[in-house]
XYZ file of C-alpha atoms in Angstrom:
171
model
C 55.016 -42.174 -20.654
C 51.443 -43.255 -21.094
C 50.666 -44.937 -24.433
C 46.941 -44.197 -24.133
C 47.468 -40.444 -23.689
C 49.964 -40.319 -26.588
C 47.430 -42.021 -28.842
C 44.738 -39.586 -27.703
C 47.007 -36.557 -28.310
C 47.876 -37.828 -31.786
C 44.193 -38.298 -32.611
C 43.294 -34.795 -31.377
C 46.220 -33.310 -33.324
C 45.091 -35.043 -36.529
C 41.503 -33.839 -36.100
C 42.576 -30.258 -35.364
C 45.087 -30.269 -38.238
C 42.481 -31.562 -40.680
C 39.931 -29.008 -39.522
C 42.498 -26.213 -39.850
C 43.491 -27.322 -43.360
C 39.852 -27.583 -44.450
C 38.998 -24.181 -42.946
C 42.009 -22.583 -44.604
C 41.093 -23.976 -48.033
C 37.510 -22.721 -47.655
C 38.762 -19.281 -46.559
C 41.181 -19.042 -49.492
C 38.378 -19.815 -51.942
C 36.171 -17.126 -50.397
C 38.839 -14.423 -50.541
C 38.494 -12.145 -53.572
C 41.081 -12.281 -56.314
C 44.550 -10.946 -55.706
C 45.295 -7.842 -57.837
C 48.871 -9.015 -58.438
C 47.974 -12.532 -59.585
C 44.547 -11.837 -61.049
C 43.093 -14.927 -59.333
C 42.856 -16.130 -55.795
C 45.658 -18.356 -54.546
C 43.599 -21.555 -54.618
C 42.743 -21.016 -58.283
C 46.452 -20.758 -59.010
C 47.092 -24.093 -57.315
C 44.025 -25.860 -58.741
C 43.050 -23.993 -61.926
C 40.484 -26.590 -62.984
C 38.350 -25.689 -59.976
C 35.613 -27.859 -58.688
C 33.247 -27.790 -61.672
C 30.679 -30.004 -59.989
C 30.144 -27.317 -57.358
C 31.020 -24.136 -59.224
C 29.925 -24.655 -62.846
C 26.705 -22.902 -63.678
C 23.993 -25.366 -64.741
C 22.891 -22.901 -67.412
C 26.289 -22.849 -69.183
C 26.403 -24.250 -72.696
C 27.229 -27.949 -72.959
C 29.628 -29.542 -75.463
C 27.840 -32.300 -77.378
C 28.986 -34.694 -80.067
C 26.814 -36.153 -82.779
C 26.230 -39.900 -82.347
C 27.402 -40.785 -85.856
C 30.919 -39.704 -84.967
C 33.342 -42.640 -85.069
C 34.143 -44.699 -82.002
C 32.831 -42.415 -79.275
C 32.178 -44.478 -76.158
C 29.295 -42.614 -74.551
C 27.342 -42.604 -72.333
C 29.933 -43.339 -69.708
C 27.559 -45.451 -67.575
C 26.780 -47.915 -70.395
C 27.729 -51.621 -70.335
C 30.528 -51.219 -72.928
C 32.169 -48.737 -70.505
C 31.793 -51.264 -67.683
C 29.135 -49.039 -66.101
C 31.536 -46.149 -65.573
C 34.612 -48.101 -64.474
C 36.290 -47.637 -67.863
C 37.440 -44.056 -68.289
C 37.831 -44.268 -72.069
C 34.624 -42.356 -72.904
C 35.393 -39.670 -70.346
C 38.924 -39.325 -71.743
C 37.516 -38.905 -75.245
C 35.318 -36.019 -74.116
C 38.265 -34.357 -72.371
C 40.284 -34.571 -75.593
C 37.343 -33.202 -77.598
C 37.068 -30.368 -75.093
C 40.719 -29.529 -75.700
C 40.001 -29.437 -79.440
C 37.057 -27.059 -79.124
C 39.117 -24.441 -77.310
C 41.305 -24.086 -80.422
C 38.470 -22.550 -82.460
C 37.279 -18.953 -82.110
C 33.523 -18.302 -81.986
C 33.623 -17.010 -85.578
C 34.330 -20.534 -86.900
C 31.236 -22.041 -85.252
C 27.961 -21.895 -87.220
C 24.732 -21.093 -85.329
C 21.842 -23.590 -85.385
C 18.545 -24.203 -83.547
C 18.155 -28.001 -83.333
C 20.335 -31.098 -83.488
C 19.030 -31.927 -86.961
C 19.807 -28.419 -88.222
C 23.267 -28.593 -86.642
C 23.991 -31.873 -88.448
C 22.728 -30.466 -91.774
C 24.911 -27.376 -91.427
C 27.926 -29.469 -90.396
C 27.479 -31.834 -93.347
C 27.599 -28.835 -95.693
C 30.816 -27.552 -94.071
C 34.301 -28.526 -95.078
C 35.850 -30.091 -92.001
C 38.525 -28.216 -90.110
C 41.652 -30.368 -90.235
C 43.376 -31.217 -86.954
C 46.796 -32.795 -87.283
C 47.426 -33.952 -83.723
C 47.877 -37.294 -82.057
C 45.317 -38.186 -79.431
C 45.452 -41.130 -77.097
C 41.711 -41.875 -77.038
C 40.293 -40.259 -80.192
C 40.505 -42.106 -83.467
C 41.085 -40.508 -86.842
C 37.909 -39.386 -88.599
C 35.291 -36.655 -88.761
C 33.493 -35.422 -85.674
C 30.522 -33.087 -85.459
C 30.773 -30.997 -82.295
C 28.140 -28.598 -81.107
C 27.609 -26.402 -78.114
C 24.057 -25.975 -76.932
C 22.269 -24.455 -74.029
C 20.944 -27.097 -71.670
C 17.278 -27.951 -71.839
C 15.372 -27.135 -68.671
C 14.401 -30.292 -66.799
C 10.765 -29.225 -66.991
C 10.819 -29.527 -70.799
C 12.792 -32.814 -71.039
C 9.856 -34.791 -72.412
C 9.541 -32.258 -75.247
C 13.224 -32.341 -76.229
C 12.506 -33.615 -79.761
C 10.277 -30.622 -80.533
C 12.204 -27.971 -78.612
C 14.561 -25.520 -80.219
C 17.690 -24.215 -78.549
C 20.551 -21.896 -79.275
C 23.542 -23.862 -80.472
C 26.668 -23.588 -82.584
C 28.309 -26.349 -84.583
C 31.642 -27.194 -86.177
C 32.906 -30.208 -88.087
C 36.463 -31.350 -87.446
C 38.588 -34.052 -89.025
C 41.421 -35.645 -87.103
C 44.111 -36.923 -89.455
């Protein structure tokens, strides 16, 4: 038995196995949805998907007003240890789970961040009686807005956008 040839065979087997696994996962994602399951098999195993690659850049973005209590954003700031602390990211995930609880009829339309804040301040907050690991008790102003095209970034203060806002209170 030759140790060198065994090592080479193991290496080739690992490379071929990895390539086969990668090719299979790509193929499964390309296959249309299964009529019995309603989704393709990979979506059943990993329902969150790969948002970095598959999320449309023109989808609305969940935003939170800066006056909301104890929100640690942006994630790459010094108080988040330049992204090493996951606290701010965890807060946004918990806020995202909150926003799915509200139907579109409860969100008020607005055209700018200032208008969204004015509308939210006039609203009675929707009470949420849940325990969250990273969100503190208090009022939060959440709004969904369409992303601003990169070409207009320098005019963000004077640009209007389609948005919807809701005020929530975690007790």
